[in-house]
Coordinates of C-alpha atoms and ligand atoms in Angstrom, one line a residue:
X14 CA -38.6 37.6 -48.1
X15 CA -39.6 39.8 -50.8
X16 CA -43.3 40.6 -49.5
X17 CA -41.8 41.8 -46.0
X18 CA -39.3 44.0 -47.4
X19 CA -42.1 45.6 -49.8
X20 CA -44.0 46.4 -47.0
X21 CA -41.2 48.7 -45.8
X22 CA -41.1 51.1 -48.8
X23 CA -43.1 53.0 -51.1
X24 CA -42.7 54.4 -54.2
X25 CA -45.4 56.9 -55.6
X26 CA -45.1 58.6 -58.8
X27 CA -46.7 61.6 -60.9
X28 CA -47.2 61.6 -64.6
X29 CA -44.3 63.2 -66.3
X30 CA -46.1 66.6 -67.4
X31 CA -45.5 68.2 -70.4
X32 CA -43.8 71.8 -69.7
X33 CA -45.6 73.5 -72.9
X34 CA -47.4 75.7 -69.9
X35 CA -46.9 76.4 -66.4
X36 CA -48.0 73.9 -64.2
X37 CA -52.1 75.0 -63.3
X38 CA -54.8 73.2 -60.5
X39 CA -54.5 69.8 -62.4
X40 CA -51.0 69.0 -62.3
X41 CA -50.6 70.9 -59.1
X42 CA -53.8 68.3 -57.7
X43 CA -52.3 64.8 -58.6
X44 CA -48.4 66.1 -57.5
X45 CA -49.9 67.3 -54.1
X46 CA -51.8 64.1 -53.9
X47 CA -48.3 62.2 -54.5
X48 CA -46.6 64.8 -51.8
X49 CA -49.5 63.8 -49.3
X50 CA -49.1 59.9 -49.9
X51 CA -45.2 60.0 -49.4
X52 CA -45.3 62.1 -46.5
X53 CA -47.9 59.7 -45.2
X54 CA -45.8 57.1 -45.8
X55 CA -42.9 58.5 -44.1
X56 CA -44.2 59.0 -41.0
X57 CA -45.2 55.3 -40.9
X58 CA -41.5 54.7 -41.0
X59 CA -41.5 53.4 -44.4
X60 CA -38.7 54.1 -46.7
X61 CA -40.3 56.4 -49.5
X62 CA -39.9 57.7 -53.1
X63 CA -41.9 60.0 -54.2
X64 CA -40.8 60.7 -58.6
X65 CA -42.2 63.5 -60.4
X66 CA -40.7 65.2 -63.7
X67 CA -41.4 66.3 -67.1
X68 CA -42.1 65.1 -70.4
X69 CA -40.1 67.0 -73.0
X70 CA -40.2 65.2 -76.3
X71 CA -42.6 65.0 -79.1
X72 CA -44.0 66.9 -82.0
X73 CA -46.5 69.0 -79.4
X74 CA -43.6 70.5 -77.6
X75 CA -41.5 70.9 -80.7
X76 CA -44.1 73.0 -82.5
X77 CA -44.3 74.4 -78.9
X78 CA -41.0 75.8 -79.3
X79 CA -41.1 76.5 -82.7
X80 CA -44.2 79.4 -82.2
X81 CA -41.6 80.7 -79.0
X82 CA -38.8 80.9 -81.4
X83 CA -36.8 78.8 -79.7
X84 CA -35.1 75.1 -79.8
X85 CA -37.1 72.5 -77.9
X86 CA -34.0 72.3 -75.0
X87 CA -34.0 76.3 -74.5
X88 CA -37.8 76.1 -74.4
X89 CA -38.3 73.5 -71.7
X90 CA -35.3 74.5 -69.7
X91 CA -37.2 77.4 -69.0
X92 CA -40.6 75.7 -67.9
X93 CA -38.8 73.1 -66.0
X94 CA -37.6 75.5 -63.5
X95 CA -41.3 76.9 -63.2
X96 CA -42.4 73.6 -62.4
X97 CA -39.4 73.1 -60.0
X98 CA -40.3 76.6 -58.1
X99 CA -44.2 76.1 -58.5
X100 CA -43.8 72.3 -56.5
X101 CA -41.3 74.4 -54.0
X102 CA -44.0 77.1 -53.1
X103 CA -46.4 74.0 -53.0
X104 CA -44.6 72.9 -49.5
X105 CA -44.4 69.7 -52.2
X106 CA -41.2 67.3 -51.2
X107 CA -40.8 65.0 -54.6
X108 CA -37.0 62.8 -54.4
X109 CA -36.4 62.6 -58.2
X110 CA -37.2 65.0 -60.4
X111 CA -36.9 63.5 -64.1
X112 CA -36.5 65.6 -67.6
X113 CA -37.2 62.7 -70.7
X114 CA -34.5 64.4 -71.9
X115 CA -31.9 63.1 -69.3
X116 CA -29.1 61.2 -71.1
X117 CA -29.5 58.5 -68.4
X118 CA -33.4 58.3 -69.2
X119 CA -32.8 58.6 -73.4
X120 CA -30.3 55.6 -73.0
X121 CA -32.8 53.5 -70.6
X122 CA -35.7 54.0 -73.0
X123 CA -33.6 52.8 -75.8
X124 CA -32.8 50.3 -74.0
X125 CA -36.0 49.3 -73.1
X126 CA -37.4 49.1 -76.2
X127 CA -34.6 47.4 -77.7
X128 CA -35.4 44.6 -75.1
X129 CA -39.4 44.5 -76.5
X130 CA -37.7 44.0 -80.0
X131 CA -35.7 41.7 -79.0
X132 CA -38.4 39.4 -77.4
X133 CA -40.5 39.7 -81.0
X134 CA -42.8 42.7 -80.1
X135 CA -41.8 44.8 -82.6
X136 CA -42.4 44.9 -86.5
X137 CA -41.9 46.7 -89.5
X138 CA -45.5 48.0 -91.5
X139 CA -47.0 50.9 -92.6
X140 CA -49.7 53.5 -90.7
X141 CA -52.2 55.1 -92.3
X142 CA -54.5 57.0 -90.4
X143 CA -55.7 60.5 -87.8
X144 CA -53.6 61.9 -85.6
X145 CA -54.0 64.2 -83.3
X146 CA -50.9 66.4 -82.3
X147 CA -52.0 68.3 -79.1
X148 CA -52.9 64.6 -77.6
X149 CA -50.1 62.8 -79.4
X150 CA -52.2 60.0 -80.4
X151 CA -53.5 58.1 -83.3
X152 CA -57.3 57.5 -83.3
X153 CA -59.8 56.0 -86.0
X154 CA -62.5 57.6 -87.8
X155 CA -64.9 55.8 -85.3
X156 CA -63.1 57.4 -82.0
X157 CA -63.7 60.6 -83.3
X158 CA -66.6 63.3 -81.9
X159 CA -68.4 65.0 -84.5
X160 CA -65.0 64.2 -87.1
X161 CA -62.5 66.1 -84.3
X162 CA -60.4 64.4 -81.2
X163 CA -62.4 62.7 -78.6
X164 CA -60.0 64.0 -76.3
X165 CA -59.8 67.6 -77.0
X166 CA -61.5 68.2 -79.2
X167 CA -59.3 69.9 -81.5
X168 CA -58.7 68.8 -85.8
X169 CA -57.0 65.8 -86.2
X170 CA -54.5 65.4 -89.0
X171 CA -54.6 62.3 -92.3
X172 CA -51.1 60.9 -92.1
X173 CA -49.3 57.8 -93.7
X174 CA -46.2 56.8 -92.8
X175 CA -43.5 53.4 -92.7
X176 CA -43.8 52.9 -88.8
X177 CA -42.5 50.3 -86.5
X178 CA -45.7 48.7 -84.4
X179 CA -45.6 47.4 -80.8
X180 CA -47.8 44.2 -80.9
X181 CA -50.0 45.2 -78.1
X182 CA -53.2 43.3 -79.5
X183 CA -50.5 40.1 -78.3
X184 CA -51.3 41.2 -74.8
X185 CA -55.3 41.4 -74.7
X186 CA -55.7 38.1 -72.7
X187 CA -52.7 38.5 -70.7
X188 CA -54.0 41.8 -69.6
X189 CA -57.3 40.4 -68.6
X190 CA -55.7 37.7 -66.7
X191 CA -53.8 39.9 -65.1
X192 CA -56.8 42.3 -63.9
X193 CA -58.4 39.3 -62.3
X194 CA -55.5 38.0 -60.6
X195 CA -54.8 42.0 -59.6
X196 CA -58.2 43.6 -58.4
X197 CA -56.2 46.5 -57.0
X198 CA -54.2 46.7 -60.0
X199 CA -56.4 49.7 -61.4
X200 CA -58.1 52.3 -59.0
X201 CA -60.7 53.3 -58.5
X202 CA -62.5 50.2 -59.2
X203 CA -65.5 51.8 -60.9
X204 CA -62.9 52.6 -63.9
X205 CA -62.2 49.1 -64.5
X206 CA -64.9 48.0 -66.6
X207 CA -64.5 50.9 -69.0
X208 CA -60.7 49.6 -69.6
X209 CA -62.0 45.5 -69.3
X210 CA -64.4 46.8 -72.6
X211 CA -62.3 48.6 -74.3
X212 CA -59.8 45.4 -74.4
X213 CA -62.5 43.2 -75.2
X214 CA -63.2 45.3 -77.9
X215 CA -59.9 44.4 -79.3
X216 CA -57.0 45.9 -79.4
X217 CA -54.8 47.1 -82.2
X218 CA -51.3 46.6 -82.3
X219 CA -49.4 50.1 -82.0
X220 CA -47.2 52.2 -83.9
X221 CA -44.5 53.6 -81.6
X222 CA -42.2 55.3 -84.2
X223 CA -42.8 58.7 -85.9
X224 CA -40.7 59.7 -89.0
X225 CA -41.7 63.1 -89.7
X226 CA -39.8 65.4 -86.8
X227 CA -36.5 64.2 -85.1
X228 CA -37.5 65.8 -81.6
X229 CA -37.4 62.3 -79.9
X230 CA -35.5 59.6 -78.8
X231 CA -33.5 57.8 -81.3
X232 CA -35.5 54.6 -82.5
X233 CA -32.5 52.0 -81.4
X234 CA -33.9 49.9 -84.7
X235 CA -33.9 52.3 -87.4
X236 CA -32.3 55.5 -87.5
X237 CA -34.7 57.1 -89.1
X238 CA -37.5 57.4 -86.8
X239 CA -37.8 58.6 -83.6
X240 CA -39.7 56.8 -80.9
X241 CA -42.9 57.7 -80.4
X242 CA -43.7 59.9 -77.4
X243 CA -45.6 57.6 -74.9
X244 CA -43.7 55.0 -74.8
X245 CA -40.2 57.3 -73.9
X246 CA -42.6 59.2 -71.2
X247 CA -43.8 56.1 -69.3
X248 CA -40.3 54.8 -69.1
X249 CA -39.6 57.8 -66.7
X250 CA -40.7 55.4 -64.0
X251 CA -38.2 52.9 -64.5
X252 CA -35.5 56.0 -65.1
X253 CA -36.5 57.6 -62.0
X254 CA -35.2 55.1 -59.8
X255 CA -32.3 54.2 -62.0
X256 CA -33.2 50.7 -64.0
X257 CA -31.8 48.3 -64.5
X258 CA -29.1 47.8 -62.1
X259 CA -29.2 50.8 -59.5
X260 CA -29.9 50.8 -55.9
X261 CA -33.4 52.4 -56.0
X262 CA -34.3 50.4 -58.4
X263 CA -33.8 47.6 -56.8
X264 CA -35.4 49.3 -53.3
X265 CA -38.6 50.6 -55.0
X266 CA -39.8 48.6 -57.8
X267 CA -42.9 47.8 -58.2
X268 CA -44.5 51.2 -58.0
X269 CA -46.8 51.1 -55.1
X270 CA -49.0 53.4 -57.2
X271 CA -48.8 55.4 -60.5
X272 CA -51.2 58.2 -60.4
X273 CA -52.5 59.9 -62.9
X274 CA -55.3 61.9 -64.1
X275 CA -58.7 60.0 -65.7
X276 CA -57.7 61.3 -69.5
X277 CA -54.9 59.3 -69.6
X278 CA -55.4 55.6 -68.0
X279 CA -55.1 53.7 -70.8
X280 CA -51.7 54.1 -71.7
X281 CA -50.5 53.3 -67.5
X282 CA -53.5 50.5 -67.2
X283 CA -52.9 48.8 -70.8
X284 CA -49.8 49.9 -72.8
X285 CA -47.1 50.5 -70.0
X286 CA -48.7 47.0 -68.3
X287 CA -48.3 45.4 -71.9
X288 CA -44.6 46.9 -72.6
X289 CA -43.4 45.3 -68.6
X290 CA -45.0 42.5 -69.9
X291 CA -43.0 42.1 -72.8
X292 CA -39.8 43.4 -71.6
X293 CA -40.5 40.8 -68.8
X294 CA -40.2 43.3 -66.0
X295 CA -42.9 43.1 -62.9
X296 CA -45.9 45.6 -63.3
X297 CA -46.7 48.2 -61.0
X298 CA -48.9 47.0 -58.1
X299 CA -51.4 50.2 -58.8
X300 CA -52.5 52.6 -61.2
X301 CA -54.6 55.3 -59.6
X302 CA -56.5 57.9 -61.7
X303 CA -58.4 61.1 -60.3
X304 CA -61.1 63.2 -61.5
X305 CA -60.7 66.1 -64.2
X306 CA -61.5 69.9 -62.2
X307 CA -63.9 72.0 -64.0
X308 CA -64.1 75.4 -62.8
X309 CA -67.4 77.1 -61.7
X310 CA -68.9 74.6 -64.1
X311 CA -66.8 74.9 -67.2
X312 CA -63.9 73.1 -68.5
X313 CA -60.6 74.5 -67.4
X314 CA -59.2 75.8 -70.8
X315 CA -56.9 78.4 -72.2
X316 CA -59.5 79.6 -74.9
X317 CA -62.0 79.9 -71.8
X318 CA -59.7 81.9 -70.0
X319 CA -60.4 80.3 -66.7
X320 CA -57.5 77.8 -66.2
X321 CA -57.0 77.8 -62.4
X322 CA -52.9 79.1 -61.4
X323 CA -52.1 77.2 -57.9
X324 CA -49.5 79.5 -56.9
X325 CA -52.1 82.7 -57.3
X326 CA -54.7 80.6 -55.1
X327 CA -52.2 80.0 -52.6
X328 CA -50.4 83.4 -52.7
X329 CA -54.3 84.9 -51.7
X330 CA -55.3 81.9 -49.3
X331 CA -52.6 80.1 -48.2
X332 CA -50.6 76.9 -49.5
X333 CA -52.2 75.2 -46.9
X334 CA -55.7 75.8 -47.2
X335 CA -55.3 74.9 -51.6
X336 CA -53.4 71.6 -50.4
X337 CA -56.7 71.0 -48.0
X338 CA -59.5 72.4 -49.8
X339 CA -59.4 70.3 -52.9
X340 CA -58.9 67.1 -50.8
X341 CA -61.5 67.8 -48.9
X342 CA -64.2 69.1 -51.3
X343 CA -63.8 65.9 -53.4
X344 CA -63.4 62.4 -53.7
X345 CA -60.3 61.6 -54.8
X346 CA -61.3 59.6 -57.9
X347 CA -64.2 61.5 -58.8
X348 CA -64.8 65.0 -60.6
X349 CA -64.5 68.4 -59.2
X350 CA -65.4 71.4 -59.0
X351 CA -62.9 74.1 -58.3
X352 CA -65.0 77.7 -57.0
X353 CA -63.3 80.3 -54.9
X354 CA -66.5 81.0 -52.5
X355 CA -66.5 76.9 -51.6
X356 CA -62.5 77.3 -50.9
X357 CA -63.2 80.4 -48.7
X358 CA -66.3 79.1 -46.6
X359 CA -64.4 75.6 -46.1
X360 CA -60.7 78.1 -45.2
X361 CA -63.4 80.2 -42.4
X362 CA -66.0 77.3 -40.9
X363 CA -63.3 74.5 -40.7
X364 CA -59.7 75.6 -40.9
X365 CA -60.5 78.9 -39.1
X366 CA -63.3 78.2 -37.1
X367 CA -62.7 74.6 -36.2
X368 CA -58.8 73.7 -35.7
X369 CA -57.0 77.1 -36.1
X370 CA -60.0 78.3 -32.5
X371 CA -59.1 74.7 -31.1
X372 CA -55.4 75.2 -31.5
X373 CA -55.6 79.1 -30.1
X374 CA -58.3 78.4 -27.7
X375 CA -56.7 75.9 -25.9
X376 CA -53.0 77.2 -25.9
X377 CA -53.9 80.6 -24.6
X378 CA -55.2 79.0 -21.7
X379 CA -52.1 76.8 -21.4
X380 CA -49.9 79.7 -21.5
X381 CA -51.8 81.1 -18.8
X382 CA -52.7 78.3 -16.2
X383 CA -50.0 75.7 -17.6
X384 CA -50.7 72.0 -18.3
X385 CA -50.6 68.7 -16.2
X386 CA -49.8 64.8 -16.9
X387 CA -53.3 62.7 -16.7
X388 CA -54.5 59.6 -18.2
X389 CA -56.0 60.8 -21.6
X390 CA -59.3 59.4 -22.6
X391 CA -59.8 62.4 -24.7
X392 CA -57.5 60.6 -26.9
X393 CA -59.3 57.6 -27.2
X394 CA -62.0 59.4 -29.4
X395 CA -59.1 59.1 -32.3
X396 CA -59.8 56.4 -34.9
X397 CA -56.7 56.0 -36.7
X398 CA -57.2 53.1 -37.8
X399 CA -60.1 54.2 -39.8
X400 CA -58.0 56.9 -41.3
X401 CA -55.3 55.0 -42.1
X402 CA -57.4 52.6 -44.0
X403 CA -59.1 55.2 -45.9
X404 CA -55.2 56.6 -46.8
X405 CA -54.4 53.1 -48.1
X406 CA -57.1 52.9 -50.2
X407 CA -56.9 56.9 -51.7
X408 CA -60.0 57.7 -50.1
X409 CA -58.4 60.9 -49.0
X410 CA -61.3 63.4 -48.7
X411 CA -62.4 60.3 -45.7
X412 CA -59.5 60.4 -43.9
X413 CA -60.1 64.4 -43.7
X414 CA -63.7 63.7 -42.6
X415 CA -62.7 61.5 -39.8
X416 CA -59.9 63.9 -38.5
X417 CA -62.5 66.8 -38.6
X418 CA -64.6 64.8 -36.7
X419 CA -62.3 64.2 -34.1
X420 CA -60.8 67.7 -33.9
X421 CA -65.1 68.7 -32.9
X422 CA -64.5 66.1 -30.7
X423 CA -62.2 68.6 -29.3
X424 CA -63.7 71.2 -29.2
X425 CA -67.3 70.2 -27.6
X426 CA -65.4 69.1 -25.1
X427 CA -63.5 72.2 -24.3
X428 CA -66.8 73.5 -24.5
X429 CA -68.6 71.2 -21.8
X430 CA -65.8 70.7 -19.8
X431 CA -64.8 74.9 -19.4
X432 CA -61.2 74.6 -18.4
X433 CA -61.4 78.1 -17.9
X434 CA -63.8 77.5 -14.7
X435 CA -62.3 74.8 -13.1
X436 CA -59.7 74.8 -10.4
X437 CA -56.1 73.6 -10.6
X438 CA -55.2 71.0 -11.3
X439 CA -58.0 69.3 -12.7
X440 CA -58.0 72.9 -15.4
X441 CA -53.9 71.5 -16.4
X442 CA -55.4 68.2 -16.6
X443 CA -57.9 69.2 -18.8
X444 CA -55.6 71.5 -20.9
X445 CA -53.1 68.6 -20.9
X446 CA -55.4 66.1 -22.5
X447 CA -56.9 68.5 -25.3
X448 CA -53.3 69.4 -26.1
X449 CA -52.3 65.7 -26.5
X450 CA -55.0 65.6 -29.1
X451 CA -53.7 68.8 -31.0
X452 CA -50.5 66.5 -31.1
X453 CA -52.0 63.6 -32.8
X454 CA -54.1 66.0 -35.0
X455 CA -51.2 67.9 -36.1
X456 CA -49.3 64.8 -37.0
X457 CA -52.0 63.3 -39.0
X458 CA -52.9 66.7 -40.6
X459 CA -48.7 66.9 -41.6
X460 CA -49.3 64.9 -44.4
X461 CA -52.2 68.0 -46.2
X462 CA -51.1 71.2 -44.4
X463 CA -47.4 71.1 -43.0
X464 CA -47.1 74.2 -42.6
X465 CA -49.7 74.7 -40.4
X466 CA -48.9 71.2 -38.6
X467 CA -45.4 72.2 -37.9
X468 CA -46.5 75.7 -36.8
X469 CA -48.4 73.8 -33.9
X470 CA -45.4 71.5 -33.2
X471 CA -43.1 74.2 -33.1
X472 CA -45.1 75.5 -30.2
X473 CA -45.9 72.7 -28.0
X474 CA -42.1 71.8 -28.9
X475 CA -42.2 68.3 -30.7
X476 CA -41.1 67.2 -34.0
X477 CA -43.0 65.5 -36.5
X478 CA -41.3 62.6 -37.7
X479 CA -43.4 59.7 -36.5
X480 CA -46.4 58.0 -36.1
X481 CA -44.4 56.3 -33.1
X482 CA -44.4 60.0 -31.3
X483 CA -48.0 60.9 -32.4
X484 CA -49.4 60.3 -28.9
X485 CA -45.5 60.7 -26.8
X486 CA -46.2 62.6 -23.4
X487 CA -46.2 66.5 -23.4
X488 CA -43.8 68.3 -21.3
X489 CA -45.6 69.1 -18.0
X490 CA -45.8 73.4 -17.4
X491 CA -46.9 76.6 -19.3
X492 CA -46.9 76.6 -23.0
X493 CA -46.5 79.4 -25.5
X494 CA -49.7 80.8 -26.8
X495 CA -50.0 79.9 -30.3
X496 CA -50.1 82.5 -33.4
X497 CA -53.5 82.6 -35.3
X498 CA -53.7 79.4 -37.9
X499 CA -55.8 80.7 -39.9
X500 CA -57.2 84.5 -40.3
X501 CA -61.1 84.7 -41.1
X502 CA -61.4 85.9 -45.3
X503 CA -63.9 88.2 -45.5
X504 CA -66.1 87.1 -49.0
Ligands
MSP29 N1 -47.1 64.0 -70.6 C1 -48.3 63.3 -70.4 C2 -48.2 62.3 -69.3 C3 -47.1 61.2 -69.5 S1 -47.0 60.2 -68.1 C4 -46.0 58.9 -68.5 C5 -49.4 64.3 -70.1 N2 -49.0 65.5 -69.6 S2 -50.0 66.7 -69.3 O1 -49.1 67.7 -68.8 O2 -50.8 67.0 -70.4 O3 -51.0 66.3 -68.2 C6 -50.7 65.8 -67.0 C7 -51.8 65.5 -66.1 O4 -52.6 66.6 -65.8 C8 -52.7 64.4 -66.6 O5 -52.7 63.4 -65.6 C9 -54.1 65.1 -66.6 O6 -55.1 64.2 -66.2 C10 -53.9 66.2 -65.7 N3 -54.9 67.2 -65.9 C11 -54.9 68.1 -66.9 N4 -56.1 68.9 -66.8 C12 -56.7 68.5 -65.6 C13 -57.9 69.0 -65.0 N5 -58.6 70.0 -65.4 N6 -58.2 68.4 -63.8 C14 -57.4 67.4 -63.2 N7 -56.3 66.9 -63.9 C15 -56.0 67.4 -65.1 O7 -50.6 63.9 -70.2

């Protein structure tokens, strides 16, 4: 019972991202990754949920604030909306947008956590050790890189404080049990063993309270602390979909897939896995984590200057060719590089050259001769099957590949068959197969570049709802000559 109704519904979900900036390529790359798996999803008929949202607690955005002069609310209040615009100018379609400072979501965590306590995860002790504020995390001298954050590299600061500790070194076995029984559970599978070490290592039990600032949830134990950051963020996916008792809840849970960026996998793969665990509420089925971008070489960074705006790449390119370029240049999963020149040569040989000539080609001549109803084997050239498995297992940059292959398909045969030379009707038949392929193509393109995808369907005059209408007959007769997809950029 449960299995098949899984099967019918996805849930896909962003990290919540914290609005101390506005949003730049990374954030931008894993919520357009969410906005393509969703609107995958959707077309295969399955009831979706796509969460995104922000992370607004915590002594990084409070001294945030603090330098702007402003409380922590006014601050974020602010950046949220240039998240919200930034995702809308994205052509990105989220269906919850969550602030961690949503009453609902402040009560849940507490809630949450009071659950853990109650099931003997939480004790009283004291912490003594680094912290690191940007990062919000507590490391040891030995995690440190030439004495500063491993994961910054910024200062770290000495604190001591009374804390309250979640006993996560309760759940090292469990976890590993869990891994084995789940090999899907964390994705890619080459980061596995880096997380499988780093348990068997040992793990320490955690302190999730912080005593000296107030900007956080109320610790539903003791007044006098605030919960630690992390653990209020990562309850946004519960909150989301309103836990414990709401509709969506009960619809969407498990996540199909949490994804997230590379830096932060071991809270999603070992402390979010270890608080479900405890709580006693089911664990996501996936947790996905992509590369980092560097740009032209260099670590995207404020100090370097060089941090990479979306909106100004797309305001000079076009949404659609960001949204396809860095899906296309890399392997979801692994590192990239983001440079302007690889973004304009991939925008001119393959969005210009290749599908925007295919589309303009081929509907000129349609306009003019018109086009007529024939057994397609054109078509059969399309592996979807192949794509589709590559979508299912967030090899995105493959499923591109194997739609670009079929869209030269295309156009070598336009180019050996000449529809332009031959008589009618075999010219309408001709036309009427290629343009049953630009169909499919722009249905299984929808997903990267909808703009560009409903462009076409506007044209030929279907919607793009469905795989079931992918391959539907086209109306027999002349069809509008399309506008140009995709002008050349001169470099
Ligand atoms: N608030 C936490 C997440 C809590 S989730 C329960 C957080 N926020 S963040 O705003 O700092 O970062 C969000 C995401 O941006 C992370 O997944 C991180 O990997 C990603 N990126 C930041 N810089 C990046 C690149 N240069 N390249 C790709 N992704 C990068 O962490």
């Amino acid at each position: 019972m449960a299995k098949a109704r899984e099967k019918n519904k996805f849930y896909v979900t962003t990290p919540v991202y914290y609005p101390t900036a506005k949003p730049h390529l990374g954030t931008a790359y894993t919520t357009i990754a969410a906005d393509i798996l969703a609107r995958w999803h959707k077309l295969k008929g399955e009831e979706t949920f796509f969460l995104t949202g922000t992370d607004e607690h915590g002594q990084k955005l409070d001294e945030a604030a603090k330098k702007a002069g402003k409380s922590p609310k006014e601050y974020t209040d602010v950046l949220v909306e240039e998240f919200k615009k930034a995702w809308k100018a994205l052509n990105i379609q989220f269906d919850g947008f969550i602030r961690t400072t949503d009453k609902k979501h402040e009560e849940n965590v507490q809630k949450l956590i009071k659950q853990i306590f109650d099931n003997g995860d939480i004790y009283k002790g004291t912490y003594k050790g680094l912290y690191c504020v940007p990062c919000e995390t507590y490391w040891t001298e030995k995690d440190l890189v030439n004495g500063k954050c491993p994961s910054c590299n910024r200062e770290v600061k000495e604190i001591e404080e009374e804390a309250y500790f979640f006993k996560l070194s309760e759940y090292q076995q469990k976890l590993l049990d869990f891994y084995e029984k789940n090999p899907n559970f964390i994705l890619p599978k080459f980061r596995k063993s880096e997380i499988v070490n780093r348990i068997k290592e040992g793990l320490k039990d955690i302190s999730f309270t912080r005593s000296k600032f107030k900007w956080g949830v109320e610790f539903p134990i003791d007044k006098n602390f605030v919960l630690w950051v992390w653990p209020d963020a990562l309850t946004n996916y519960l909150s989301g979909i309103d836990w414990p008792n709401g509709k969506n809840f009960k619809k969407f849970w498990p996540a199909d897939v949490h994804l997230i960026g590379k830096d932060i996998i071991f809270f999603h793969s070992i402390l979010w896995p270890a608080m479900l665990m405890s709580a006693g509420i089911e664990l996501p089925k996936s947790i996905f984590a992509h590369g980092w971008w560097t740009v032209n070489g260099e670590k995207m960074s404020k100090s370097k200057e060089n941090v990479v705006d979306p909106l100004e790449i797309a305001g000079k390119y076009g949404v659609d060719t960001l949204r396809y370029f860095i899906f296309r240049a890399t392997p979801f999963g692994q590192d990239g590089d983001f440079n302007e020149q690889a973004l304009i040569d991939r925008h001119n040989n393959e969005l210009a050259n290749k599908l925007g000539n295919l589309v303009v080609r081929v509907t000129t001549l349609a306009e003019k001769y018109g086009i007529k109803k024939t057994p397609n084997k054109l078509l059969n050239n399309l592996k979807f099957e192949e794509i589709e498995k590559h979508i299912e297992n967030y090899e995105i940059d493959k499923a591109l590949g194997i739609i670009f292959e079929f869209i030269d398909i295309c156009n070598e045969y336009v180019q050996r068959e000449k529809p332009w030379e031959t008589s009618y009707p075999a010219k309408g038949k001709l036309l009427y197969e290629v343009l049953s392929c630009i169909q499919a193509i722009a249905f299984l393109l929808w997903p990267f570049m909808p703009e560009t995808c409903e462009k076409i369907a506007g044209n030929l005059g279907f919607e793009i709802k469905s795989f079931k209408d992918m391959t539907k007959p086209l109306k027999e007769g002349k069809i509008n000559k399309s506008e140009i997809l995709f002008e050349k950029i001169k470099s």
